[in-house]
Short mmCIF file of C-alpha atoms in Angstrom, two decimals:
data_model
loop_
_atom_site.label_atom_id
_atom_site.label_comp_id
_atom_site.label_asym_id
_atom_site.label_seq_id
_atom_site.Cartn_x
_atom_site.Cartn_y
_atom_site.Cartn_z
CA UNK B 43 -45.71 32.82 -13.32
CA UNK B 44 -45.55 35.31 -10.68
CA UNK B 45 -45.92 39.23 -11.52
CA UNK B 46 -42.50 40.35 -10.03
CA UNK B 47 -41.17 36.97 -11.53
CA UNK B 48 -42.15 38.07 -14.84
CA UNK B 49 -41.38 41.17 -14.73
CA UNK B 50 -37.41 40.41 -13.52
CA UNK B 51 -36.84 38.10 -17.00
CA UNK B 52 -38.42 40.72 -19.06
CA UNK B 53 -36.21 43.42 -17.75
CA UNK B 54 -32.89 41.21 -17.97
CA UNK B 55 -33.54 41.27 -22.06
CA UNK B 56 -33.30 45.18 -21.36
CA UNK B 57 -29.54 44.29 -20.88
CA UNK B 58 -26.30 44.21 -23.82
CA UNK B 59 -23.53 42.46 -23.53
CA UNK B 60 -20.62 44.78 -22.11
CA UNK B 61 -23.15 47.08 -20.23
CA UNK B 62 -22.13 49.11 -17.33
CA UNK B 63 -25.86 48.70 -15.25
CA UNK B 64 -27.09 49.77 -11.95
CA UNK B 65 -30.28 47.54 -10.35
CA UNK B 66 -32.10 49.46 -7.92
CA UNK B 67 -33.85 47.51 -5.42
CA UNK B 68 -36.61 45.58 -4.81
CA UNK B 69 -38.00 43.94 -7.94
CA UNK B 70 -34.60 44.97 -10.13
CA UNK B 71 -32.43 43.53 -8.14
CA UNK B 72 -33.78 39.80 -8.96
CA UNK B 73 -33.07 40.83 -12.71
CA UNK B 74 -29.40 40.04 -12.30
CA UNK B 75 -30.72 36.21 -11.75
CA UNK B 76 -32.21 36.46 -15.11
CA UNK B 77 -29.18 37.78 -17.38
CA UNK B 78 -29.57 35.76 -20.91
CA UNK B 79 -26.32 33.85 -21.27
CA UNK B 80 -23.48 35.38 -23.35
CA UNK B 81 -24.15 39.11 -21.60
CA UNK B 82 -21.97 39.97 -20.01
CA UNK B 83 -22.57 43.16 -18.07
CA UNK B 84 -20.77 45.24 -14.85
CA UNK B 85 -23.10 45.41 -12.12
CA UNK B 86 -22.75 48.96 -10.01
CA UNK B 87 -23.29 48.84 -6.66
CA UNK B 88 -23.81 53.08 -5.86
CA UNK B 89 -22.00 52.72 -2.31
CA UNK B 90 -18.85 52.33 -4.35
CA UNK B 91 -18.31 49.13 -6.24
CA UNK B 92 -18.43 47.81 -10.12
CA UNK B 93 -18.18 44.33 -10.80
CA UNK B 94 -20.08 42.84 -7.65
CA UNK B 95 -20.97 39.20 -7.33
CA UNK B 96 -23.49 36.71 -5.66
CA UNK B 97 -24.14 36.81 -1.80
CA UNK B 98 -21.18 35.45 -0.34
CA UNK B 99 -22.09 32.24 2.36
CA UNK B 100 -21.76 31.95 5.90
CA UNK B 101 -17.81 32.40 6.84
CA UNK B 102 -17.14 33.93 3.51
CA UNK B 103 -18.67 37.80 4.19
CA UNK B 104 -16.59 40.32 5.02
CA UNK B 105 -17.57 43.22 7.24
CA UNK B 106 -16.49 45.60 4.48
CA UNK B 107 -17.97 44.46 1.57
CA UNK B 108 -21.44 45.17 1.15
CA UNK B 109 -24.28 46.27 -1.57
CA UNK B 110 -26.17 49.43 -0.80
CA UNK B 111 -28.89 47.56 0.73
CA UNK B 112 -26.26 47.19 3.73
CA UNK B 113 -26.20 43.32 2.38
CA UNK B 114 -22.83 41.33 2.27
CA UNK B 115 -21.55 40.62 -1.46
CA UNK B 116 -18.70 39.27 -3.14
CA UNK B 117 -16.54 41.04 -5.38
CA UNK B 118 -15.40 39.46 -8.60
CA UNK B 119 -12.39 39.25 -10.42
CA UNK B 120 -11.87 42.86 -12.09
CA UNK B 121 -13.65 44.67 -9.70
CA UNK B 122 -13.06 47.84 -8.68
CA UNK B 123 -13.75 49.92 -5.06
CA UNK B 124 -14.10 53.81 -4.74
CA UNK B 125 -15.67 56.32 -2.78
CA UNK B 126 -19.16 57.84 -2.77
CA UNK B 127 -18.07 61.51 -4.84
CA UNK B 128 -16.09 58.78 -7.50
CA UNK B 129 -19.46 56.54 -7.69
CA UNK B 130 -22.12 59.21 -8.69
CA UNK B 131 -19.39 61.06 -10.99
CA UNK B 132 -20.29 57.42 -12.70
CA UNK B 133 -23.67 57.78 -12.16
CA UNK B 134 -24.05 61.73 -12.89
CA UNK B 135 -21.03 61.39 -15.93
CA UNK B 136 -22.88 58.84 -18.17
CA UNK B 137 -20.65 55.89 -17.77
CA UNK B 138 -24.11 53.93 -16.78
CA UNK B 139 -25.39 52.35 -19.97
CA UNK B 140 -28.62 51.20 -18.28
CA UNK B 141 -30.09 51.48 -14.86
CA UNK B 142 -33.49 49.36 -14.31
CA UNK B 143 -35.18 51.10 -11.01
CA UNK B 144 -38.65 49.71 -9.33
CA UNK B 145 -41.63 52.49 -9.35
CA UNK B 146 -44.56 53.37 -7.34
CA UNK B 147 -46.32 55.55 -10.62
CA UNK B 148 -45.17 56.37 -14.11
CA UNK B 149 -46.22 58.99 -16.62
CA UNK B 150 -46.94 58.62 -20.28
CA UNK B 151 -44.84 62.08 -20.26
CA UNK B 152 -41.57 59.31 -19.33
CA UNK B 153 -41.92 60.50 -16.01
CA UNK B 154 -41.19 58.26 -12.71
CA UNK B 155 -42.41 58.92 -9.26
CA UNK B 156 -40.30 55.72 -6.87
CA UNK B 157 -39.16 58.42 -3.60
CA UNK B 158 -41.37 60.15 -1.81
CA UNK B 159 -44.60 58.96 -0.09
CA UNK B 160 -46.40 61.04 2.56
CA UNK B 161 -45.89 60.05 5.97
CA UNK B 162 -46.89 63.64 7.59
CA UNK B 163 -48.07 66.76 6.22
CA UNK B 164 -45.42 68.10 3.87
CA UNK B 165 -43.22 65.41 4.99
CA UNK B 166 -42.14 62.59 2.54
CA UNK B 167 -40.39 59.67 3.42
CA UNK B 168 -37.92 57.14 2.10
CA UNK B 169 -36.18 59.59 -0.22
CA UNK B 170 -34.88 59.52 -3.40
CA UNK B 171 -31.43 57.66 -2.42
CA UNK B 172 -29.44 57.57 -5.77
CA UNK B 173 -32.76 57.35 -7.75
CA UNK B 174 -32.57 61.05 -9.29
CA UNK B 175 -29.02 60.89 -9.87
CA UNK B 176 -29.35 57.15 -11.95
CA UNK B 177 -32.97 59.20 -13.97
CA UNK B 178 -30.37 61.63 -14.78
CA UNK B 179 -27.46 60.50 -15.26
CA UNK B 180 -27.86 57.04 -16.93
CA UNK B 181 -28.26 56.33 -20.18
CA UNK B 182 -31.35 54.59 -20.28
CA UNK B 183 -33.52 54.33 -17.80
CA UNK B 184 -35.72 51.43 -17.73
CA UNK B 185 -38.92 51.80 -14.87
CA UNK B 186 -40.25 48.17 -13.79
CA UNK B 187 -43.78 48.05 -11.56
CA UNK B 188 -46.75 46.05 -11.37
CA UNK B 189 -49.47 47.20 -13.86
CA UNK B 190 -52.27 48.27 -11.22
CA UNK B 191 -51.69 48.48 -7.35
CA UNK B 192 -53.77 46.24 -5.34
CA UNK B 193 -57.07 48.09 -5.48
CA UNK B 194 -56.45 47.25 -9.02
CA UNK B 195 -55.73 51.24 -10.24
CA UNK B 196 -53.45 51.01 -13.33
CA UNK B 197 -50.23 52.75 -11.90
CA UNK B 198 -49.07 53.81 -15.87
CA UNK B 199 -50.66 57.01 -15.79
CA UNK B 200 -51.34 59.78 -17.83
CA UNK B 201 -49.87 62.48 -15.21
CA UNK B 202 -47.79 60.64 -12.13
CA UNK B 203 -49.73 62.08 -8.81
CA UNK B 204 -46.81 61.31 -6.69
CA UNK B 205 -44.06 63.74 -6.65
CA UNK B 206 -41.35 62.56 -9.39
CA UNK B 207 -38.00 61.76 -9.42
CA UNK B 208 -37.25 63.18 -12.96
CA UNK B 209 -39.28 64.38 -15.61
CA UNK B 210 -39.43 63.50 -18.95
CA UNK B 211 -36.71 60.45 -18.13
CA UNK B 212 -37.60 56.97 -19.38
CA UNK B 213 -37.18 54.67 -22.33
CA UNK B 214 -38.88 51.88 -21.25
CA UNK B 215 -41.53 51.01 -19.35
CA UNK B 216 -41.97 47.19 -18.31
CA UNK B 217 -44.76 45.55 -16.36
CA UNK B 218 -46.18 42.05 -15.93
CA UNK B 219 -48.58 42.82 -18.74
CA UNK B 220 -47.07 44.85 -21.47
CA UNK B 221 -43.89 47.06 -22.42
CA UNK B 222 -43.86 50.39 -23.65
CA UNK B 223 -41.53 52.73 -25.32
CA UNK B 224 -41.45 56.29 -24.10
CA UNK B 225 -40.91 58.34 -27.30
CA UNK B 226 -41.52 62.41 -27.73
CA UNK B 227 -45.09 61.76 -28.54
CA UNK B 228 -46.18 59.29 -25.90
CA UNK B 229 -46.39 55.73 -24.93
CA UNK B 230 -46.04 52.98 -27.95
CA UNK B 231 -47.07 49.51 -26.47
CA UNK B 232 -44.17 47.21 -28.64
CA UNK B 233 -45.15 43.71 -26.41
CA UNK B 234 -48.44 42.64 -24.40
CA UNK B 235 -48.94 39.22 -22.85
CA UNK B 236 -50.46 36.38 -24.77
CA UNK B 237 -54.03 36.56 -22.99
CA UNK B 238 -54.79 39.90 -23.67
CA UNK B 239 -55.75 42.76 -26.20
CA UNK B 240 -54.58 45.72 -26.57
CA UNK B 241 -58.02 47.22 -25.89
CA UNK B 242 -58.72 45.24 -23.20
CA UNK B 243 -54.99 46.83 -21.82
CA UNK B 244 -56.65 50.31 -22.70
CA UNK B 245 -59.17 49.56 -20.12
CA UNK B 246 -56.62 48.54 -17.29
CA UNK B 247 -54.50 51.66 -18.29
CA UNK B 248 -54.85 55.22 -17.92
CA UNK B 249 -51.86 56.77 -19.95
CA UNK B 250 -52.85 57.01 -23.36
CA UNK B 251 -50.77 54.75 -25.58
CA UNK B 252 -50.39 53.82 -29.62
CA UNK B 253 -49.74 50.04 -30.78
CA UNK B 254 -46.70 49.66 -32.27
CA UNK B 255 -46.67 48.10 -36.17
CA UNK B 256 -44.23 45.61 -34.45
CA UNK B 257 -46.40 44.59 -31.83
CA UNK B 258 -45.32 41.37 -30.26
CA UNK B 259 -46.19 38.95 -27.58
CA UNK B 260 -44.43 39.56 -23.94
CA UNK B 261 -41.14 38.05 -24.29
CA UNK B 262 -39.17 36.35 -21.18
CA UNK B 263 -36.52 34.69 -23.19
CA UNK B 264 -33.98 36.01 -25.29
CA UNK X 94 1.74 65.58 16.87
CA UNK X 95 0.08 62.55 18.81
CA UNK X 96 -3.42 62.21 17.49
CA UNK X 97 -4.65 59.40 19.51
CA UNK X 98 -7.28 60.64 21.81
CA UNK X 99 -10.00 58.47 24.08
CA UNK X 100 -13.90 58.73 22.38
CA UNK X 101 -15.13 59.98 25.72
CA UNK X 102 -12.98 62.64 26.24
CA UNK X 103 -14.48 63.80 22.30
CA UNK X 104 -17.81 63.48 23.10
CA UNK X 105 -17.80 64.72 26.63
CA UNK X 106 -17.22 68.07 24.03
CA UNK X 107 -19.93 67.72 22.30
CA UNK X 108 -22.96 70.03 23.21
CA UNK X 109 -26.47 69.89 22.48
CA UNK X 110 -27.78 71.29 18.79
CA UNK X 111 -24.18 70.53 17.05
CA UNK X 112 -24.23 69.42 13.53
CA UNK X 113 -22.51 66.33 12.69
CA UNK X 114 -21.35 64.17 9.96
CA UNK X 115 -21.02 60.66 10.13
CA UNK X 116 -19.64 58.23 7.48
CA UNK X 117 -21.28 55.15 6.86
CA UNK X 118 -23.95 53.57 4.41
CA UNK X 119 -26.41 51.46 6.46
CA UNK X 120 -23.85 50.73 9.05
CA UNK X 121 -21.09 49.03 6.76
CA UNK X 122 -18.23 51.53 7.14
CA UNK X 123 -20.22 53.26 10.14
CA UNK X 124 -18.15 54.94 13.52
CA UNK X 125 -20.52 52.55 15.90
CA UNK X 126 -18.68 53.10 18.66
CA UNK X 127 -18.72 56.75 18.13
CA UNK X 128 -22.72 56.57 17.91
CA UNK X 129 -23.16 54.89 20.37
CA UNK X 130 -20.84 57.06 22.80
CA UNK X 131 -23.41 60.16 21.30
CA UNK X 132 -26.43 58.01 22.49
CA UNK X 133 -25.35 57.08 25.46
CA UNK X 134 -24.55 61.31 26.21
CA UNK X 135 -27.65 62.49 24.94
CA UNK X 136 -27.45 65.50 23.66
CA UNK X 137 -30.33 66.74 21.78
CA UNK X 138 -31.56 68.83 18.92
CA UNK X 139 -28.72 68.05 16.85
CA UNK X 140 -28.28 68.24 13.39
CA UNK X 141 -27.18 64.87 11.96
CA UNK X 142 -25.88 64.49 8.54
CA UNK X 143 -25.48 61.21 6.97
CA UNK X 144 -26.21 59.63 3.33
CA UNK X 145 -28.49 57.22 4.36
CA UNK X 146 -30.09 56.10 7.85
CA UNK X 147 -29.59 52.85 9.81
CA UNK X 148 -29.38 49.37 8.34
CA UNK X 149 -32.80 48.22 7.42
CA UNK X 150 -35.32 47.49 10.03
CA UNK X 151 -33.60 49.57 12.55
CA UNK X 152 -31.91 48.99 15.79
CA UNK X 153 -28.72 49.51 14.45
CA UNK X 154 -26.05 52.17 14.01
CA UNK X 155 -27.93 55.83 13.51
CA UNK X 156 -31.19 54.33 14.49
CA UNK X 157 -30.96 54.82 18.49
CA UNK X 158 -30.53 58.63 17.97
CA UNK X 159 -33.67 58.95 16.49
CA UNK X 160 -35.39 56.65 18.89
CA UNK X 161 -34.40 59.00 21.83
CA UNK X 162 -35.35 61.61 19.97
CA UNK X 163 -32.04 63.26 19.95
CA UNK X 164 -31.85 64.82 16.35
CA UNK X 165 -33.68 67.30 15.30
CA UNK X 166 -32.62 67.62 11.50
CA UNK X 167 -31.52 64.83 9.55
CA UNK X 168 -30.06 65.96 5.97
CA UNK X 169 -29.39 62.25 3.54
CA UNK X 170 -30.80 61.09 0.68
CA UNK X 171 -32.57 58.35 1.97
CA UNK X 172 -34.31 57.86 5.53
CA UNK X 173 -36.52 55.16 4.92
CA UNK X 174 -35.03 52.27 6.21
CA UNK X 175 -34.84 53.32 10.02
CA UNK X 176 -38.56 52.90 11.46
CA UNK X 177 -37.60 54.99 14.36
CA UNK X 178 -36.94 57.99 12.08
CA UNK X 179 -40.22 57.55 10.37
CA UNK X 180 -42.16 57.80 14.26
CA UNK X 181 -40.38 60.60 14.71
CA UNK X 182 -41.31 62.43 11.60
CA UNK X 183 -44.85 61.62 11.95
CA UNK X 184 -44.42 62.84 15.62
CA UNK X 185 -43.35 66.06 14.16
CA UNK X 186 -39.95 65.19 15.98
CA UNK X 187 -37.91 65.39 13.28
CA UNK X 188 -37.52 67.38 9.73
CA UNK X 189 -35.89 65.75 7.14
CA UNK X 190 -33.68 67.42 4.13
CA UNK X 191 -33.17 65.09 1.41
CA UNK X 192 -30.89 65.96 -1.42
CA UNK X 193 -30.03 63.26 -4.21
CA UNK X 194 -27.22 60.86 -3.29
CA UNK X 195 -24.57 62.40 -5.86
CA UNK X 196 -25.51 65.96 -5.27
CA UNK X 197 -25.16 64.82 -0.77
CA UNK X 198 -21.99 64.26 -1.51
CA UNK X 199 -20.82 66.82 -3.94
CA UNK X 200 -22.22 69.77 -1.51
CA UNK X 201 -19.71 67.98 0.97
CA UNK X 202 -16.85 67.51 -1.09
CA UNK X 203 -17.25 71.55 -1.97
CA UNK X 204 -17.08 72.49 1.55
CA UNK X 205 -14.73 70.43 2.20
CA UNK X 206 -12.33 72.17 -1.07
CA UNK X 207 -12.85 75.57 -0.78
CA UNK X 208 -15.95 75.57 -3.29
CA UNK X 209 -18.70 78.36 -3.47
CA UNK X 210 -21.24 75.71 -4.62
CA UNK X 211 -21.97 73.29 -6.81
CA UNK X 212 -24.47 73.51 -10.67
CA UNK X 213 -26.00 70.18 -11.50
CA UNK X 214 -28.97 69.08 -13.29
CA UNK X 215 -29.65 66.65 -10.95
CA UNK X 216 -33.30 67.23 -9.61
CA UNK X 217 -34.96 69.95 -12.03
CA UNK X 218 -38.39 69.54 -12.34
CA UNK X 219 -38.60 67.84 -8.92
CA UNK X 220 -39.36 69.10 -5.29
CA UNK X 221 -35.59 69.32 -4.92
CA UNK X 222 -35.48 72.59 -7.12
CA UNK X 223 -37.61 74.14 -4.75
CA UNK X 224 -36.44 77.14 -2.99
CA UNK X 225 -32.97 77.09 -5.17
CA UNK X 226 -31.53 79.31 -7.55
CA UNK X 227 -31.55 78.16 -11.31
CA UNK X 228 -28.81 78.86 -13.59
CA UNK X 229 -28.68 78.42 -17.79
CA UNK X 230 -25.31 77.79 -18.75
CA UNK X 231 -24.76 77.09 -22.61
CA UNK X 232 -28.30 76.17 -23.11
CA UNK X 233 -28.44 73.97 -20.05
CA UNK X 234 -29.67 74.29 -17.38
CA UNK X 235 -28.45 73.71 -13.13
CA UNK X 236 -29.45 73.75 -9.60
CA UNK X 237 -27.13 76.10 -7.73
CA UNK X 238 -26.25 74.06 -4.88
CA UNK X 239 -24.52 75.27 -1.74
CA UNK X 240 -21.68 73.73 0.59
CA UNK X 241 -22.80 71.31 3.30
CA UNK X 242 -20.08 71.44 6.51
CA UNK X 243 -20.71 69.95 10.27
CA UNK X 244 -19.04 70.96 13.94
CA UNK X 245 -17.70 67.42 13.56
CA UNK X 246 -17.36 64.57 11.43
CA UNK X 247 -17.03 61.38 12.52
CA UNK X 248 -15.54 58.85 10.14
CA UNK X 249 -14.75 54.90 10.05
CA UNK X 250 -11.26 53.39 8.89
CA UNK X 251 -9.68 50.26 8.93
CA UNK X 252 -6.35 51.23 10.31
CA UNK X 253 -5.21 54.54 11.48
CA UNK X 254 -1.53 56.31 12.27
CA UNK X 255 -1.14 58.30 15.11
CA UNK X 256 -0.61 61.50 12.59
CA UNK X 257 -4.37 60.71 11.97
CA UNK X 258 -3.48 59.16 8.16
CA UNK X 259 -6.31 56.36 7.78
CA UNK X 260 -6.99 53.52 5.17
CA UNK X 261 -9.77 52.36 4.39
CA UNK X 262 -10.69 49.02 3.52
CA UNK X 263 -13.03 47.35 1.30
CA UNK X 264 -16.19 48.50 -0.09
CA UNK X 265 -16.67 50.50 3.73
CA UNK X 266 -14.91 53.62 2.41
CA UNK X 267 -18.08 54.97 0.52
CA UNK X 268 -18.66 58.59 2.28
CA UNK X 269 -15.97 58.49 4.87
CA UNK X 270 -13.06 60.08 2.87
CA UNK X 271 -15.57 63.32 1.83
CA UNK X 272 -17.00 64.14 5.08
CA UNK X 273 -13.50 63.36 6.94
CA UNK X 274 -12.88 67.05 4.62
CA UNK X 275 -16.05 69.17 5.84
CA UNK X 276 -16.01 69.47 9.36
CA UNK X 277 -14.05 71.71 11.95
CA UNK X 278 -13.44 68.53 14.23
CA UNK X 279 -13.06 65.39 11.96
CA UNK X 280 -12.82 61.98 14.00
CA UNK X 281 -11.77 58.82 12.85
CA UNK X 282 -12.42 55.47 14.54
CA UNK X 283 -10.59 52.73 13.14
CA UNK X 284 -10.30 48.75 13.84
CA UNK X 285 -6.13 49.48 14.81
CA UNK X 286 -3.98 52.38 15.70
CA UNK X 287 -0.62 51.67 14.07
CA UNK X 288 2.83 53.91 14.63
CA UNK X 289 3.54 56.45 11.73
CA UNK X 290 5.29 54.69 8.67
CA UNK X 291 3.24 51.66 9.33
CA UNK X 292 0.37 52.33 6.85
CA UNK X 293 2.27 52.39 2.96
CA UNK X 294 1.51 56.55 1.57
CA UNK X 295 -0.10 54.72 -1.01
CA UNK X 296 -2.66 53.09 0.72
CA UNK X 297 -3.81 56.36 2.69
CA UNK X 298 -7.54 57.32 1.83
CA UNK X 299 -7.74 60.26 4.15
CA UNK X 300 -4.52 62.33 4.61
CA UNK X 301 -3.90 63.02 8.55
CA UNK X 302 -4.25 66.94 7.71
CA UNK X 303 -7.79 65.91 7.56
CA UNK X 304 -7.90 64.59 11.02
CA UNK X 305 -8.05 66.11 14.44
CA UNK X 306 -8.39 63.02 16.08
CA UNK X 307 -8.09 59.01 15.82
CA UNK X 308 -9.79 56.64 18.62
CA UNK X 309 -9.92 52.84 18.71
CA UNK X 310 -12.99 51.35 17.98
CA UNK X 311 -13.92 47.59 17.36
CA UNK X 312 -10.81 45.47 16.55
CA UNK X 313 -10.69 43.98 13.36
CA UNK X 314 -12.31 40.83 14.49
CA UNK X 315 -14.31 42.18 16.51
CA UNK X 316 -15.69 44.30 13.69
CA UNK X 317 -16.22 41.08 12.03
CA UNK X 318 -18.27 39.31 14.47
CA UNK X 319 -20.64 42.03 14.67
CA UNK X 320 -21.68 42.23 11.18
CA UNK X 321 -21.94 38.11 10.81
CA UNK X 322 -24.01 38.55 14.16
CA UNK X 323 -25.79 41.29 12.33
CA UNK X 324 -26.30 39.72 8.88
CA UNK X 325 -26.96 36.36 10.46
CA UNK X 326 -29.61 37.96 12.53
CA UNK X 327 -31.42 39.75 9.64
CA UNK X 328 -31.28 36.45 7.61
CA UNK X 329 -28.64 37.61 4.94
CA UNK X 330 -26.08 34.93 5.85
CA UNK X 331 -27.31 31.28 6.72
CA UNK X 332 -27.64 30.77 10.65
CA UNK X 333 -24.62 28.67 11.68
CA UNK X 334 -25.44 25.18 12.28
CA UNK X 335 -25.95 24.54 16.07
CA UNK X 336 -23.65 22.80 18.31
CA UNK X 337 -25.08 19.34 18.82
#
């Protein structure tokens, strides 16, 4: 199984029934493919929508209804349309149960860096987009990202090197290898994939992390 | 109290280094014929202010004014998806301001009500507290953040009355009915321009105190076409099948 593929089912089994939840993009947003049956949850789109649906087909978009990607959606039965202030007093308020956002680095401090990469001397680029306000704001905030970048450089670090979008934020950190839980005294690994120790994870890691008593192999079914 | 104006008489008035708002989120609920009427003038070294940039992969909406290098500021939350922003960062064209999505639109909405600021704990302990004034209220603490007000905002509605009342439609509304309060020329080009009593009180998103002026932009199927031309051209909604 692909990484990302992995890593989608994983983070559906993040989800309860009933949740309010906001997908950020890229790898999240295939998590809503992966929902266990008998959850339901209410997707957030941050533009200003709950209850959004599947991509509508040809003939059946609408100009005006669109995800924050700038991609046409449906809107299901029960949903609801407001403005920007409205969405991130949802966002900023705690009505999020759960937000599951992509990242380039995490911390073993529960910090996540997914905003701002160089692209000129003190000059950052793509932003932080609704990513400080969801780290904030929500719940619990679940980080997904491959273990190590292509040059193979474990991107769960002790101290994130990018700048961060909050400090101190996550629960949970999921990757195509293992999941850890971001408590007050650092990183406890609670599932790891079938193939591998949790040594042999030590070596592909940087943070620092305990094994759970509960240690368990890398679930991607409910 | 006839509202109605023509968009080139507007942005024949519109001089180089003005600030301006524009609603919109990646085009969907964007003034495009507005843009493009600021394009097509040129005026340069302005200050644009909108919550995100163009829809992805550029060519689109906001993404021609960065291409002709015509702003010099750009204050959002989120610039990456317009490539022609990026050149002309790395150009040292361009300076961007980024401010978390909620806290945009809150500086906006404070301007735009009579408010001194705004406290939030959004982005403590990030580069976003840099430069700002910290505040511990009740054991908690805030970013003091201040109002955020253009020369002109230009919005996009579905239907408009010619007292400048305008409702929105659909999931397109997004920062429209906030920036529509924060400016000291506040435009709104809608799909139809209807007589007063046409558009039910209930149904207005921006009041017409709000607005200065309303011009016609795409018609409502017009408006259509372009985003299945759009989507369909970016591979979001399958390619029609072609005519035998």
């Amino acid at each position: 199984m692909e990484a990302k593929d992995a890593i989608a089912r994983r983070a559906a089994l993040e989800l309860a029934d009933g949740e309010v939840v906001n997908l950020g993009f890229g790898m999240p947003t295939a998590v809503a493919n992966h929902i266990p049956e008998g959850v339901d949850v209410i997707l957030q789109s941050e533009n200003g929508c709950l209850m959004f649906g599947p991509t509508p087909a040809l003939g059946e978009q609408d100009a005006d209804v669109a995800n924050a990607g700038g991609q046409p959606i449906t809107l299901l039965p029960g949903a609801s349309i407001f403005d920007l202030a409205t969405s991130f007093g949802i966002i900023r308020g705690g009505h999020v149960d759960t937000t599951i956002l992509g990242a380039l680095e995490v911390d073993q401090e529960g910090c996540i860096a997914n905003w701002a990469m160089p692209v000129a001397p003190g000059k950052y680029s793509p932003g932080m987009g609704g990513a400080m306000d969801l780290v904030g704001g929500a719940r619990k905030v679940v980080a997904v990202l491959q273990h190590a970048d292509k040059k193979g450089r474990s991107k769960v670090l002790k101290k994130c090197t990018l700048p961060i979008t909050g400090k101190g934020v996550l629960k949970t950190i999921i990757t195509e290898k293992a999941v850890f839980e971001v408590t007050p005294t650092g990183l406890v690994l609670t599932e790891i994939v079938a193939d591998t120790t949790p040594d042999e994870l030590r070596a592909i890691t940087d943070a620092d992390f305990v094994v759970s008593p509960d240690l368990c192999e890398y679930r991607l079914h409910a | 109290m006839n509202k109605v104006r023509q968009l080139d008489d507007i942005v024949a008035g519109i001089e180089d280094g003005a600030t301006i708002m524009f609603g919109g989120f990646l085009g969907v609920g964007s003034p495009l014929r507005s843009i493009e009427k600021i394009v097509a003038k040129g005026v340069r070294d302005l200050t644009v202010i909108s919550v995100v940039n163009s829809y992805p992969g550029g060519g689109f909406d906001l993404a021609p004014l960065f291409s002709n290098r015509q702003v010099r500021r750009f204050v959002t939350a989120h610039t990456g998806t317009c490539p022609e922003a990026i050149e002309a960062m790395k150009a040292g064209d361009l300076d961007v301001e980024f401010y978390p999505m909620g806290t945009w639109i809150e500086k906006i909405r404070a301007a735009g009500a009579g408010l001194g600021g705004v406290l939030t704990p959004i982005g403590l302990g990030t580069l976003v507290e840099d430069g700002k004034q910290r505040l511990e209220i009740d054991g908690r603490s805030y970013l003091v953040e201040m109002p955020l007000r253009a020369d002109y905002a230009f919005i996009a509605g579905h239907r408009a009355d010619t007292l400048g009342n305008v409702e929105y439609r659909g999931v397109s509304l997004n920062s429209n009915p906030v920036i529509a309060t924060a400016a000291d020329f506040t435009v709104a080009e809608v799909n139809e321009i209807v007589e007063v009593g046409e558009i039910d009180p209930s149904r207005v998103g921006t009041p017409g105190v709000f607005v200065k002026a309303v011009v016609q932009g795409d018609s409502p199927t017009e408006h259509q076409a372009v985003f299945e031309r759009l989507w369909v051209r970016t591979g979001r909604l399958a390619a029609p099948a072609t005519a035998a």
